[in-house]
Structure formats: structure tokens, C-alpha cells
XYZ file of C-alpha atoms in Angstrom:
242
model
C -26.802 -24.810 15.864
C -27.900 -21.209 16.334
C -25.011 -19.130 14.889
C -25.580 -16.318 17.386
C -25.995 -18.447 20.506
C -23.148 -18.074 22.998
C -21.660 -21.105 24.730
C -23.423 -23.630 22.529
C -20.261 -25.653 23.131
C -16.856 -25.305 24.829
C -14.791 -22.241 23.929
C -12.310 -22.766 21.059
C -13.263 -26.437 20.716
C -11.523 -28.529 18.059
C -13.477 -29.626 14.952
C -15.658 -32.660 15.636
C -18.805 -34.377 14.407
C -20.827 -32.073 16.648
C -18.942 -28.903 15.626
C -17.518 -29.406 12.126
C -15.320 -26.294 12.295
C -15.036 -26.141 16.060
C -16.211 -23.200 18.135
C -14.977 -19.637 18.520
C -13.853 -17.711 21.581
C -17.467 -17.331 22.741
C -18.371 -20.970 22.251
C -20.412 -20.325 19.084
C -20.563 -22.961 16.353
C -18.187 -21.790 13.610
C -19.732 -23.943 10.862
C -23.186 -22.440 11.479
C -21.693 -18.942 11.458
C -19.881 -19.624 8.179
C -23.061 -20.954 6.552
C -25.097 -17.941 7.661
C -22.242 -15.475 7.204
C -22.631 -15.364 3.428
C -25.910 -13.476 3.617
C -24.313 -10.157 4.511
C -21.624 -9.954 1.768
C -24.067 -11.142 -0.893
C -26.704 -8.659 0.263
C -24.144 -5.854 0.258
C -22.897 -6.861 -3.204
C -26.286 -7.093 -4.897
C -27.854 -4.110 -3.125
C -24.903 -1.772 -3.683
C -24.206 -2.827 -7.265
C -27.909 -2.825 -8.116
C -28.241 0.716 -6.791
C -25.106 1.940 -8.553
C -26.179 0.213 -11.771
C -29.580 1.921 -11.740
C -28.091 5.329 -10.936
C -25.270 4.909 -13.444
C -27.695 3.851 -16.168
C -29.901 6.918 -15.678
C -27.028 9.394 -15.356
C -25.153 7.823 -18.265
C -28.185 8.116 -20.538
C -28.663 11.735 -19.491
C -24.989 12.512 -20.119
C -24.977 10.765 -23.484
C -28.217 12.225 -24.820
C -28.376 15.503 -22.900
C -26.944 18.913 -23.769
C -23.183 19.361 -23.763
C -23.102 21.485 -20.593
C -24.956 18.792 -18.656
C -22.619 16.127 -20.037
C -19.591 18.113 -18.852
C -21.158 18.656 -15.428
C -21.873 14.952 -14.950
C -18.387 13.996 -16.149
C -16.952 16.372 -13.552
C -19.075 14.661 -10.894
C -17.888 11.209 -11.999
C -14.239 12.292 -12.017
C -14.563 13.902 -8.584
C -15.943 10.723 -7.027
C -13.327 8.548 -8.705
C -10.480 10.852 -7.662
C -10.742 9.629 -4.058
C -9.098 6.272 -3.269
C -11.920 3.806 -2.694
C -10.816 2.530 0.701
C -10.123 6.055 2.015
C -13.540 7.208 0.816
C -15.165 4.164 2.426
C -13.427 4.725 5.761
C -14.416 8.407 5.746
C -18.086 7.760 4.974
C -18.410 4.867 7.417
C -16.617 6.917 10.063
C -19.145 9.699 9.476
C -22.286 7.548 9.306
C -21.159 4.810 11.670
C -20.531 1.114 10.933
C -23.687 -0.515 9.586
C -25.044 -2.517 6.683
C -26.608 0.605 5.161
C -23.309 2.507 5.351
C -21.447 -0.215 3.452
C -24.136 -0.427 0.769
C -24.161 3.357 0.379
C -20.406 3.823 0.086
C -19.933 0.954 -2.383
C -22.859 2.171 -4.491
C -21.449 5.706 -4.649
C -17.932 4.608 -5.603
C -19.162 2.130 -8.242
C -21.712 4.389 -9.922
C -19.282 6.481 -12.049
C -17.910 3.351 -13.734
C -21.328 2.247 -14.976
C -22.340 5.793 -15.853
C -19.258 6.282 -18.029
C -19.842 3.004 -19.869
C -23.463 3.947 -20.577
C -22.481 7.472 -21.565
C -19.837 6.247 -24.020
C -22.180 3.711 -25.618
C -25.038 6.217 -25.752
C -22.942 8.970 -27.308
C -21.635 6.601 -29.984
C -25.159 5.477 -30.853
C -26.462 9.035 -30.770
C -24.108 10.005 -33.591
C -24.768 6.889 -35.679
C -26.518 6.993 -39.040
C -29.403 4.706 -38.142
C -30.312 6.863 -35.125
C -30.342 9.868 -37.440
C -32.626 7.898 -39.755
C -34.925 7.067 -36.836
C -35.173 10.749 -35.967
C -35.977 11.548 -39.588
C -38.841 9.068 -39.412
C -40.188 10.861 -36.348
C -38.913 8.646 -33.525
C -38.722 10.439 -30.188
C -35.871 10.365 -27.702
C -37.620 7.951 -25.327
C -38.305 5.475 -28.134
C -34.701 5.671 -29.332
C -33.417 5.081 -25.808
C -35.768 2.159 -25.158
C -35.480 0.415 -28.531
C -31.914 1.120 -29.650
C -29.768 2.305 -26.742
C -30.791 0.125 -23.786
C -30.369 -3.228 -25.601
C -26.827 -2.188 -26.540
C -25.742 -1.138 -23.042
C -27.326 -3.919 -20.974
C -24.791 -6.557 -22.056
C -21.649 -4.597 -21.087
C -23.286 -3.528 -17.820
C -24.137 -7.104 -16.830
C -20.538 -8.118 -17.509
C -19.227 -5.257 -15.376
C -21.594 -6.019 -12.498
C -20.750 -9.717 -12.431
C -17.033 -8.906 -12.496
C -17.461 -6.359 -9.685
C -19.253 -8.752 -7.308
C -15.987 -10.477 -6.233
C -14.390 -7.102 -5.515
C -17.371 -6.003 -3.425
C -17.320 -9.263 -1.456
C -13.618 -8.696 -0.734
C -14.211 -5.058 0.266
C -17.084 -6.025 2.560
C -14.955 -8.732 4.171
C -12.116 -6.259 4.655
C -14.355 -3.660 6.280
C -15.916 -6.288 8.544
C -12.433 -7.560 9.442
C -11.570 -4.021 10.550
C -14.740 -3.845 12.638
C -16.505 -1.452 10.241
C -19.145 -3.880 9.011
C -22.338 -5.184 10.539
C -22.514 -5.216 14.286
C -22.222 -8.398 16.383
C -23.670 -10.929 16.808
C -24.670 -10.999 13.100
C -22.543 -13.687 11.365
C -20.235 -12.364 8.660
C -17.225 -13.872 6.905
C -14.994 -10.874 7.572
C -15.950 -10.838 11.246
C -15.219 -14.576 11.473
C -11.752 -13.884 10.038
C -11.249 -11.160 12.626
C -12.291 -13.488 15.441
C -10.008 -16.245 14.185
C -7.014 -13.952 13.622
C -6.594 -13.421 17.351
C -6.364 -17.198 17.886
C -4.709 -18.225 14.614
C -1.974 -20.308 16.262
C -4.344 -22.001 18.669
C -7.350 -22.518 16.366
C -6.351 -21.999 12.703
C -9.611 -23.548 11.473
C -11.434 -20.347 12.450
C -9.454 -18.428 9.822
C -9.863 -21.238 7.296
C -13.605 -21.301 7.918
C -13.917 -17.593 7.232
C -11.412 -17.428 4.369
C -12.426 -20.346 2.160
C -16.003 -19.103 1.530
C -14.636 -15.706 0.482
C -12.242 -17.346 -1.983
C -14.933 -19.657 -3.388
C -17.461 -16.835 -3.744
C -15.007 -14.536 -5.521
C -13.874 -17.304 -7.871
C -17.456 -18.315 -8.622
C -18.558 -14.821 -9.573
C -15.353 -14.273 -11.551
C -16.125 -17.336 -13.668
C -19.716 -16.111 -14.047
C -18.455 -12.750 -15.270
C -16.184 -14.410 -17.810
C -19.091 -16.546 -19.039
C -21.275 -13.457 -19.455
C -18.444 -11.687 -21.262
C -18.162 -14.593 -23.692
C -21.930 -14.496 -24.191
C -22.354 -10.759 -24.761
C -19.074 -9.812 -26.461
C -19.636 -10.271 -30.213
C -15.970 -9.685 -31.071
C -14.877 -12.449 -28.712
C -17.515 -14.841 -30.081
C -16.296 -14.098 -33.592
C -12.694 -14.856 -32.623
C -13.771 -18.152 -31.098
């Protein structure tokens, strides 16, 4: 069924062979909306974390290899962003820009960026002061070569672990914002919006809440297990212990 079509069936119909999860208050097929509702949280997660990863990587490299005054300035920027509670910052930005997909991606990218930047900066600064980097400089290696050959391979692993572990949190944040009506606008299917629709009829049609909640739980668990697998793969200390 078309997940956005109104009155495709009776309002608040019970689950059946025709409507596996019943219908919502507008007669829309809940199962179709649940199946299509995963596109928004996954898009928000990958777009926001991809943007924050790219920005954090660049700023972290600049902070780690740049002059001390620039490092201090960037650290001040990171600390300033992180000093605001995430949900308060999100509500303020979305209230200013208006509820939309772009607003959610922007606010999550901004709040996540300092974490990745600090990881890159710490790794870069440690490598910058290492003996083999000093030897590379003695042999005439430039900064760009050192960053590309020695620094990037050492920071990619920890960053991938962080991103995969942050995906569940972003999915939960997106669902929470959509539940509050601050996500994508109707009639676009979204898990958080499905939860919001079902909450008003939870005693009459509890399967609406179940239909919106179970995919969120499964998605967060799946990406959590993926993050743990990547951590086991990229963490040499953990591999040694095993």
C-alpha cells in the first residue's frame, strides 16, 4: 500500500492479512509506513555523521599539526559547542530554522563534530611528536605526505568505530525529535512520527506504538553490534588480549 495514502483502509483497523499492523487514525497502512519510515532516520544518521566526520577530520588535522595559537582557538570552539546540552542546542537550532530534514542533519552534524575533531587532534599530535615522524622530516617529507601516509591510516580506524557507535544515538535523537513534531513534515513516513501517532491511541491500538518502536530498537542494536565488531577489528590492544 502507498504509505502516504489516506483512507486506504478503515481508520484504526486491527492487524489483518490485508493490513499486517493495522491502520492509523487516518486510515493509512501502518506496515507500509514502518517499512518506508526507516529512510529518514538512516539518511539523517549517515548525512549528519558523514558531514561531522569530514569536518572533524579536517579541523582535527589542522589543530594537531597547526601552530599552537590555532590549536588553542579550535579547542575553544570545540569546548564551546560541547558546553551546550545536545537536546537544548537541537531544540534551539530547529526552533530557529524550522522543523525539516536539513535542520536535523545540520544540528546533529554540528554537535557531533567536536568529538571527531578531538580524537583526530589527539592522534595527530601524538604522531607529530613521534620519532619516526621526525625521521621522515629529516628525510625531506612534507607535511601533506606525512598526513596522508602516516597520520590518516592511524586515525581512520578509531573514527570508523566512533561513527558506527554514534549511529544508534542519532537514530534515537531523530526519533525523539520527530516524536515531538520537530522532524520531517507529514505525510513523510518516519518512525518517530509513527510513535507519536500511536501514542494518542495507545490503549485502543497498541500495535501502532509497537510498529514504530520495534524498528528503532532493532536498528540501534544492529549498529551497536556493528560498532563493537569494528572496535574488535581496529583495536590492536583488544585483539592482543583476545
